[in-house]
């Protein structure tokens, strides 16, 4: 299981990379493996400001649909449009080309509530 140490994680299996006040967000390797073959990613919240833990979109796999939860509060400024034609990038490269959104963070102190890679490993192995 790939769990990069430089990222932060949520209990809902999203990862987050913070650079300045912009965060890149996607689903973890564990989440994509549990979902199976991803066939569609829907994010209709671009240009909206949402609070942490609000639903920002959905990911659809062959056998299920799952909500995507925002790790931090802020404005969604970009959706990875490559996923419209190739949603399987979430399966093949969840931490790279399979990223989902970019978020302009409104309160970086919320990042203190996120999990480290070690905390996330403990969560998924419990």
Short mmCIF file of C-alpha atoms in Angstrom, two decimals:
data_model
loop_
_atom_site.label_atom_id
_atom_site.label_comp_id
_atom_site.label_asym_id
_atom_site.label_seq_id
_atom_site.Cartn_x
_atom_site.Cartn_y
_atom_site.Cartn_z
CA UNK A 1 0.00 0.00 0.00
CA UNK A 2 1.44 3.35 -1.05
CA UNK A 3 1.11 6.04 1.68
CA UNK A 4 3.49 8.94 0.94
CA UNK A 5 4.90 10.39 4.18
CA UNK A 6 4.86 14.01 2.95
CA UNK A 7 1.05 14.08 2.60
CA UNK A 8 -1.73 14.49 5.18
CA UNK A 9 -4.78 12.20 5.31
CA UNK A 10 -8.42 12.12 6.45
CA UNK A 11 -10.48 9.38 8.06
CA UNK A 12 -12.54 9.42 4.84
CA UNK A 13 -9.49 8.34 2.79
CA UNK A 14 -8.64 11.62 1.07
CA UNK A 15 -5.04 12.84 0.84
CA UNK A 16 -3.94 16.46 0.81
CA UNK A 17 -0.74 18.23 -0.27
CA UNK A 18 -0.50 21.83 0.96
CA UNK A 19 1.71 24.30 -0.92
CA UNK A 20 1.36 27.83 0.45
CA UNK A 21 -2.40 28.39 0.76
CA UNK A 22 -3.31 26.01 -2.09
CA UNK A 23 -3.99 22.34 -1.44
CA UNK A 24 -4.16 19.49 -3.94
CA UNK A 25 -6.62 16.77 -2.93
CA UNK A 26 -7.37 13.23 -4.10
CA UNK A 27 -8.28 9.80 -2.78
CA UNK A 28 -5.72 7.46 -1.29
CA UNK A 29 -4.28 4.31 -2.81
CA UNK A 30 -6.25 2.35 -0.19
CA UNK A 31 -9.52 4.06 -1.21
CA UNK A 32 -9.07 3.44 -4.93
CA UNK A 33 -8.21 -0.22 -4.29
CA UNK A 34 -11.34 -0.64 -2.13
CA UNK A 35 -13.54 1.08 -4.73
CA UNK A 36 -12.26 -0.98 -7.66
CA UNK A 37 -12.30 0.28 -11.25
CA UNK A 38 -13.24 3.96 -11.21
CA UNK A 39 -15.44 4.92 -14.14
CA UNK A 40 -16.45 8.52 -13.33
CA UNK A 41 -15.41 11.43 -11.11
CA UNK A 42 -17.93 14.24 -10.62
CA UNK A 43 -17.02 17.60 -9.11
CA UNK A 44 -19.55 20.38 -9.65
CA UNK A 45 -18.28 22.61 -6.83
CA UNK A 46 -15.54 24.55 -8.67
CA UNK A 47 -15.61 28.23 -7.63
CA UNK A 48 -17.65 27.35 -4.52
CA UNK A 49 -16.48 27.89 -0.96
CA UNK A 50 -17.14 24.92 1.32
CA UNK A 51 -16.37 23.98 4.90
CA UNK A 52 -14.14 21.11 5.96
CA UNK A 53 -15.92 17.73 5.80
CA UNK A 54 -18.54 18.96 3.31
CA UNK A 55 -19.09 16.85 0.18
CA UNK A 56 -17.24 18.33 -2.82
CA UNK A 57 -18.01 15.61 -5.35
CA UNK A 58 -18.45 11.90 -5.98
CA UNK A 59 -16.40 9.08 -7.38
CA UNK A 60 -18.18 6.27 -9.21
CA UNK A 61 -16.76 2.79 -9.49
CA UNK A 62 -18.22 -0.23 -11.24
CA UNK A 63 -19.95 -1.41 -8.06
CA UNK A 64 -20.50 1.74 -5.94
CA UNK A 65 -20.65 5.55 -5.72
CA UNK A 66 -18.83 7.34 -2.90
CA UNK A 67 -18.96 10.92 -1.70
CA UNK A 68 -15.75 12.94 -1.58
CA UNK A 69 -15.24 15.01 1.58
CA UNK A 70 -13.23 18.22 1.78
CA UNK A 71 -10.29 17.95 4.23
CA UNK A 72 -10.06 21.74 4.79
CA UNK A 73 -12.33 24.76 4.36
CA UNK A 74 -11.83 26.94 1.32
CA UNK A 75 -12.67 27.70 -2.30
CA UNK A 76 -12.39 24.95 -4.90
CA UNK A 77 -10.35 26.61 -7.65
CA UNK A 78 -9.64 23.73 -10.04
CA UNK A 79 -10.86 20.28 -11.07
CA UNK A 80 -8.50 17.83 -12.75
CA UNK A 81 -10.26 17.80 -16.13
CA UNK A 82 -8.10 14.90 -17.34
CA UNK A 83 -10.33 12.70 -15.16
CA UNK A 84 -13.32 13.45 -17.40
CA UNK A 85 -11.78 11.32 -20.18
CA UNK A 86 -9.56 9.09 -18.05
CA UNK A 87 -11.09 8.50 -14.59
CA UNK A 88 -8.94 5.37 -14.33
CA UNK A 89 -5.97 7.67 -13.54
CA UNK A 90 -7.33 7.64 -9.98
CA UNK A 91 -6.65 3.88 -9.93
CA UNK A 92 -3.28 3.96 -11.69
CA UNK A 93 -1.75 7.09 -10.08
CA UNK A 94 -3.86 8.32 -7.13
CA UNK A 95 -1.14 10.66 -5.79
CA UNK A 96 -0.02 11.98 -9.18
CA UNK A 97 -2.09 12.29 -12.35
CA UNK A 98 -5.17 11.06 -10.45
CA UNK A 99 -5.48 14.15 -8.21
CA UNK A 100 -9.01 15.56 -8.11
CA UNK A 101 -9.17 19.20 -7.01
CA UNK A 102 -7.15 22.22 -5.96
CA UNK A 103 -8.41 24.22 -3.00
CA UNK A 104 -7.56 27.76 -1.90
CA UNK A 105 -7.49 27.16 1.86
CA UNK A 106 -9.29 29.65 4.09
CA UNK A 107 -7.96 28.34 7.44
CA UNK A 108 -4.64 26.48 7.36
CA UNK A 109 -4.87 25.80 11.11
CA UNK A 110 -7.47 23.12 10.24
CA UNK A 111 -4.58 21.05 8.86
CA UNK A 112 -3.65 20.25 12.48
CA UNK A 113 -6.73 17.96 12.53
CA UNK A 114 -5.45 15.82 9.63
CA UNK A 115 -3.61 12.52 10.00
CA UNK A 116 0.04 11.85 9.33
CA UNK A 117 1.03 8.92 7.11
CA UNK A 118 1.69 6.80 10.22
CA UNK A 119 -1.72 7.68 11.69
CA UNK A 120 -3.39 6.78 8.39
CA UNK A 121 -1.51 3.46 8.20
CA UNK A 122 -2.82 2.64 11.67
CA UNK A 123 -6.39 3.53 10.62
CA UNK A 124 -6.46 1.27 7.56
CA UNK A 125 -4.73 -1.64 9.26
CA UNK A 126 -7.09 -1.61 12.27
#
